[in-house]
Amino acid sequence: MANPIACLLIIGNEVLSGRTRDANLQFIATGLGEIGIPLREVRIIPDVRETIVATVNEVREKFDHVFTTGGIGPTHDDITSECVAEAFGVPWEPHPVAWERLASHYAKQTPPGDFNLARQRMATMPRGATLIDNAVSIAPGFTIGNVHVMAGVPRIMQAMFATLAPTLSGGPPITSTAVHAKGAMEGAIAAGLAAIQARFPALDIGSYPYYRIDGGGVALVAKGADPAQVEEAGRAMFALLVEAGADARMGEPE
């Protein structure tokens, strides 16, 4: 049975403009691999209603899981939640549990905080959404259908993912192995690497040149859900580098 696959939507003008550097992709990709849900596509889209709605509807049909980050705060440009409601064709309305939680939180502050219209947006969600709690801040994310909506702030997103991940049905964990060789050239091993990929069509095999002050080389990586195949592919890649006259080493380059 094939592993379920995922797509990540990074939502925010600040990422597209270069003002904010995304810090969530690597964390999510690694975490999903550990539970056997390989990330197959990532898109960065703006805070534009039509774009968010259309993209959510497109990718939720193509992938088993869709994860979004960004756009669920209290400001005018935090429109992800209402756009997801529109994509699913359901009302965007106060979530009773989230509403009570945030109202109580602000009432207990010293001095008491104002649970104003802006903050109420963080408790307003698509009808039928299930909350994604986090241990960092009181405002939750949510799941509706196969779409999981999380915060863009890395620390909060990571807390949400920690809550969400155990609830997801994945497949065998994605494992990987790497070999590298200083001084190796991609052009000299390309044909041999293509042959290895043909032997292991279920694996993702890649070649990644690296550069250091004292000289560069090539790292070869095999990833997949079958540990035995990954290990065998690793041995084949090591042998390929040796046959090319390179000083092959196991693992990633320092």
PDB file of C-alpha atoms in Angstrom, residues 117-236:
ATOM      1  CA  LEU A 117     -13.175  41.960  17.056  1.00  0.00           C
ATOM      2  CA  ALA A 118      -9.599  41.396  15.928  1.00  0.00           C
ATOM      3  CA  ARG A 119      -8.979  38.664  18.501  1.00  0.00           C
ATOM      4  CA  GLN A 120     -12.360  37.122  17.814  1.00  0.00           C
ATOM      5  CA  ARG A 121     -11.112  36.357  14.305  1.00  0.00           C
ATOM      6  CA  MET A 122      -8.755  33.777  15.820  1.00  0.00           C
ATOM      7  CA  ALA A 123     -11.782  31.921  17.230  1.00  0.00           C
ATOM      8  CA  THR A 124     -13.759  32.063  13.965  1.00  0.00           C
ATOM      9  CA  MET A 125     -13.382  29.024  11.722  1.00  0.00           C
ATOM     10  CA  PRO A 126     -15.079  26.954   9.027  1.00  0.00           C
ATOM     11  CA  ARG A 127     -18.133  25.122  10.317  1.00  0.00           C
ATOM     12  CA  GLY A 128     -17.183  21.563  11.236  1.00  0.00           C
ATOM     13  CA  ALA A 129     -13.509  22.314  11.880  1.00  0.00           C
ATOM     14  CA  THR A 130     -11.604  20.324  14.493  1.00  0.00           C
ATOM     15  CA  LEU A 131      -9.164  22.283  16.639  1.00  0.00           C
ATOM     16  CA  ILE A 132      -5.390  21.841  16.567  1.00  0.00           C
ATOM     17  CA  ASP A 133      -4.166  22.863  20.013  1.00  0.00           C
ATOM     18  CA  ASN A 134      -0.734  24.176  20.820  1.00  0.00           C
ATOM     19  CA  ALA A 135       1.179  24.540  24.043  1.00  0.00           C
ATOM     20  CA  VAL A 136       2.662  27.934  23.193  1.00  0.00           C
ATOM     21  CA  SER A 137      -0.287  30.219  22.564  1.00  0.00           C
ATOM     22  CA  ILE A 138      -3.986  29.949  23.270  1.00  0.00           C
ATOM     23  CA  ALA A 139      -5.180  30.445  19.682  1.00  0.00           C
ATOM     24  CA  PRO A 140      -5.623  27.071  17.929  1.00  0.00           C
ATOM     25  CA  GLY A 141      -5.257  25.939  14.367  1.00  0.00           C
ATOM     26  CA  PHE A 142      -7.802  23.609  12.829  1.00  0.00           C
ATOM     27  CA  THR A 143      -8.458  20.701  10.498  1.00  0.00           C
ATOM     28  CA  ILE A 144     -11.320  20.439   8.035  1.00  0.00           C
ATOM     29  CA  GLY A 145     -11.448  17.507   5.664  1.00  0.00           C
ATOM     30  CA  ASN A 146      -7.867  16.758   4.654  1.00  0.00           C
ATOM     31  CA  VAL A 147      -6.677  20.355   5.157  1.00  0.00           C
ATOM     32  CA  HIS A 148      -4.695  21.222   8.285  1.00  0.00           C
ATOM     33  CA  VAL A 149      -4.371  24.946   8.993  1.00  0.00           C
ATOM     34  CA  MET A 150      -1.487  26.053  11.225  1.00  0.00           C
ATOM     35  CA  ALA A 151       0.208  29.243  12.339  1.00  0.00           C
ATOM     36  CA  GLY A 152       3.105  30.796  10.455  1.00  0.00           C
ATOM     37  CA  VAL A 153       5.173  31.642  13.548  1.00  0.00           C
ATOM     38  CA  PRO A 154       7.624  28.711  13.701  1.00  0.00           C
ATOM     39  CA  ARG A 155       7.456  28.086  17.459  1.00  0.00           C
ATOM     40  CA  ILE A 156       3.655  28.033  17.409  1.00  0.00           C
ATOM     41  CA  MET A 157       3.500  25.974  14.217  1.00  0.00           C
ATOM     42  CA  GLN A 158       5.814  23.380  15.736  1.00  0.00           C
ATOM     43  CA  ALA A 159       3.593  23.107  18.814  1.00  0.00           C
ATOM     44  CA  MET A 160       0.546  22.652  16.591  1.00  0.00           C
ATOM     45  CA  PHE A 161       2.321  20.011  14.511  1.00  0.00           C
ATOM     46  CA  ALA A 162       3.257  18.129  17.684  1.00  0.00           C
ATOM     47  CA  THR A 163      -0.447  17.938  18.548  1.00  0.00           C
ATOM     48  CA  LEU A 164      -1.554  17.078  15.023  1.00  0.00           C
ATOM     49  CA  ALA A 165       1.028  14.490  13.965  1.00  0.00           C
ATOM     50  CA  PRO A 166      -0.102  11.648  16.302  1.00  0.00           C
ATOM     51  CA  THR A 167      -3.621  11.887  14.852  1.00  0.00           C
ATOM     52  CA  LEU A 168      -2.514  11.352  11.242  1.00  0.00           C
ATOM     53  CA  SER A 169      -2.506   7.959   9.555  1.00  0.00           C
ATOM     54  CA  GLY A 170       0.720   7.588   7.643  1.00  0.00           C
ATOM     55  CA  GLY A 171       2.695   4.738   6.189  1.00  0.00           C
ATOM     56  CA  PRO A 172       6.144   3.315   6.774  1.00  0.00           C
ATOM     57  CA  PRO A 173       8.593   6.039   7.841  1.00  0.00           C
ATOM     58  CA  ILE A 174      10.716   7.538   5.093  1.00  0.00           C
ATOM     59  CA  THR A 175      14.346   6.542   5.635  1.00  0.00           C
ATOM     60  CA  SER A 176      17.434   7.801   3.856  1.00  0.00           C
ATOM     61  CA  THR A 177      21.094   7.092   3.345  1.00  0.00           C
ATOM     62  CA  ALA A 178      23.843   9.285   1.963  1.00  0.00           C
ATOM     63  CA  VAL A 179      27.320   8.839   0.548  1.00  0.00           C
ATOM     64  CA  HIS A 180      29.737  11.514  -0.582  1.00  0.00           C
ATOM     65  CA  ALA A 181      33.112  11.956  -2.180  1.00  0.00           C
ATOM     66  CA  LYS A 182      35.370  14.980  -2.275  1.00  0.00           C
ATOM     67  CA  GLY A 183      36.476  15.816  -5.783  1.00  0.00           C
ATOM     68  CA  ALA A 184      33.779  13.736  -7.477  1.00  0.00           C
ATOM     69  CA  MET A 185      32.066  15.326 -10.477  1.00  0.00           C
ATOM     70  CA  GLU A 186      28.386  14.881 -11.281  1.00  0.00           C
ATOM     71  CA  GLY A 187      29.026  14.526 -14.995  1.00  0.00           C
ATOM     72  CA  ALA A 188      31.286  11.526 -14.442  1.00  0.00           C
ATOM     73  CA  ILE A 189      28.714   9.552 -12.464  1.00  0.00           C
ATOM     74  CA  ALA A 190      25.416  10.720 -14.019  1.00  0.00           C
ATOM     75  CA  ALA A 191      24.918   7.655 -16.212  1.00  0.00           C
ATOM     76  CA  GLY A 192      25.708   5.260 -13.380  1.00  0.00           C
ATOM     77  CA  LEU A 193      23.372   7.094 -11.014  1.00  0.00           C
ATOM     78  CA  ALA A 194      20.571   6.952 -13.587  1.00  0.00           C
ATOM     79  CA  ALA A 195      21.061   3.185 -13.767  1.00  0.00           C
ATOM     80  CA  ILE A 196      20.762   2.920  -9.974  1.00  0.00           C
ATOM     81  CA  GLN A 197      17.550   4.949 -10.069  1.00  0.00           C
ATOM     82  CA  ALA A 198      16.192   2.547 -12.702  1.00  0.00           C
ATOM     83  CA  ARG A 199      16.993  -0.375 -10.378  1.00  0.00           C
ATOM     84  CA  PHE A 200      15.098   1.257  -7.518  1.00  0.00           C
ATOM     85  CA  PRO A 201      12.128   3.090  -9.059  1.00  0.00           C
ATOM     86  CA  ALA A 202      10.319   3.372  -5.717  1.00  0.00           C
ATOM     87  CA  LEU A 203      13.151   5.425  -4.209  1.00  0.00           C
ATOM     88  CA  ASP A 204      13.998   9.093  -4.587  1.00  0.00           C
ATOM     89  CA  ILE A 205      17.669   9.233  -5.568  1.00  0.00           C
ATOM     90  CA  GLY A 206      19.414  12.558  -5.885  1.00  0.00           C
ATOM     91  CA  SER A 207      22.827  14.040  -6.582  1.00  0.00           C
ATOM     92  CA  TYR A 208      23.877  17.178  -4.717  1.00  0.00           C
ATOM     93  CA  PRO A 209      27.169  18.944  -5.416  1.00  0.00           C
ATOM     94  CA  TYR A 210      28.758  20.745  -2.492  1.00  0.00           C
ATOM     95  CA  TYR A 211      31.468  23.353  -2.249  1.00  0.00           C
ATOM     96  CA  ARG A 212      34.045  23.919   0.496  1.00  0.00           C
ATOM     97  CA  ILE A 213      37.106  26.147   0.861  1.00  0.00           C
ATOM     98  CA  ASP A 214      39.372  23.144   0.379  1.00  0.00           C
ATOM     99  CA  GLY A 215      37.421  21.787  -2.575  1.00  0.00           C
ATOM    100  CA  GLY A 216      33.986  20.454  -3.386  1.00  0.00           C
ATOM    101  CA  GLY A 217      32.457  17.137  -4.212  1.00  0.00           C
ATOM    102  CA  VAL A 218      29.168  15.314  -4.633  1.00  0.00           C
ATOM    103  CA  ALA A 219      26.732  13.843  -2.135  1.00  0.00           C
ATOM    104  CA  LEU A 220      24.349  11.099  -3.280  1.00  0.00           C
ATOM    105  CA  VAL A 221      21.154  10.460  -1.327  1.00  0.00           C
ATOM    106  CA  ALA A 222      18.535   7.708  -1.501  1.00  0.00           C
ATOM    107  CA  LYS A 223      15.170   8.054   0.276  1.00  0.00           C
ATOM    108  CA  GLY A 224      12.192   5.752   0.516  1.00  0.00           C
ATOM    109  CA  ALA A 225       9.819   3.724   2.658  1.00  0.00           C
ATOM    110  CA  ASP A 226      11.657   0.397   2.234  1.00  0.00           C
ATOM    111  CA  PRO A 227      14.753   0.403   4.479  1.00  0.00           C
ATOM    112  CA  ALA A 228      16.255  -2.637   2.770  1.00  0.00           C
ATOM    113  CA  GLN A 229      16.061  -1.005  -0.651  1.00  0.00           C
ATOM    114  CA  VAL A 230      17.454   2.251   0.732  1.00  0.00           C
ATOM    115  CA  GLU A 231      20.410   0.384   2.226  1.00  0.00           C
ATOM    116  CA  GLU A 232      21.032  -1.540  -1.002  1.00  0.00           C
ATOM    117  CA  ALA A 233      20.868   1.645  -3.062  1.00  0.00           C
ATOM    118  CA  GLY A 234      23.344   3.231  -0.656  1.00  0.00           C
ATOM    119  CA  ARG A 235      25.814   0.423  -1.288  1.00  0.00           C
ATOM    120  CA  ALA A 236      25.344   0.807  -5.032  1.00  0.00           C
TER     121      ALA A 236
END
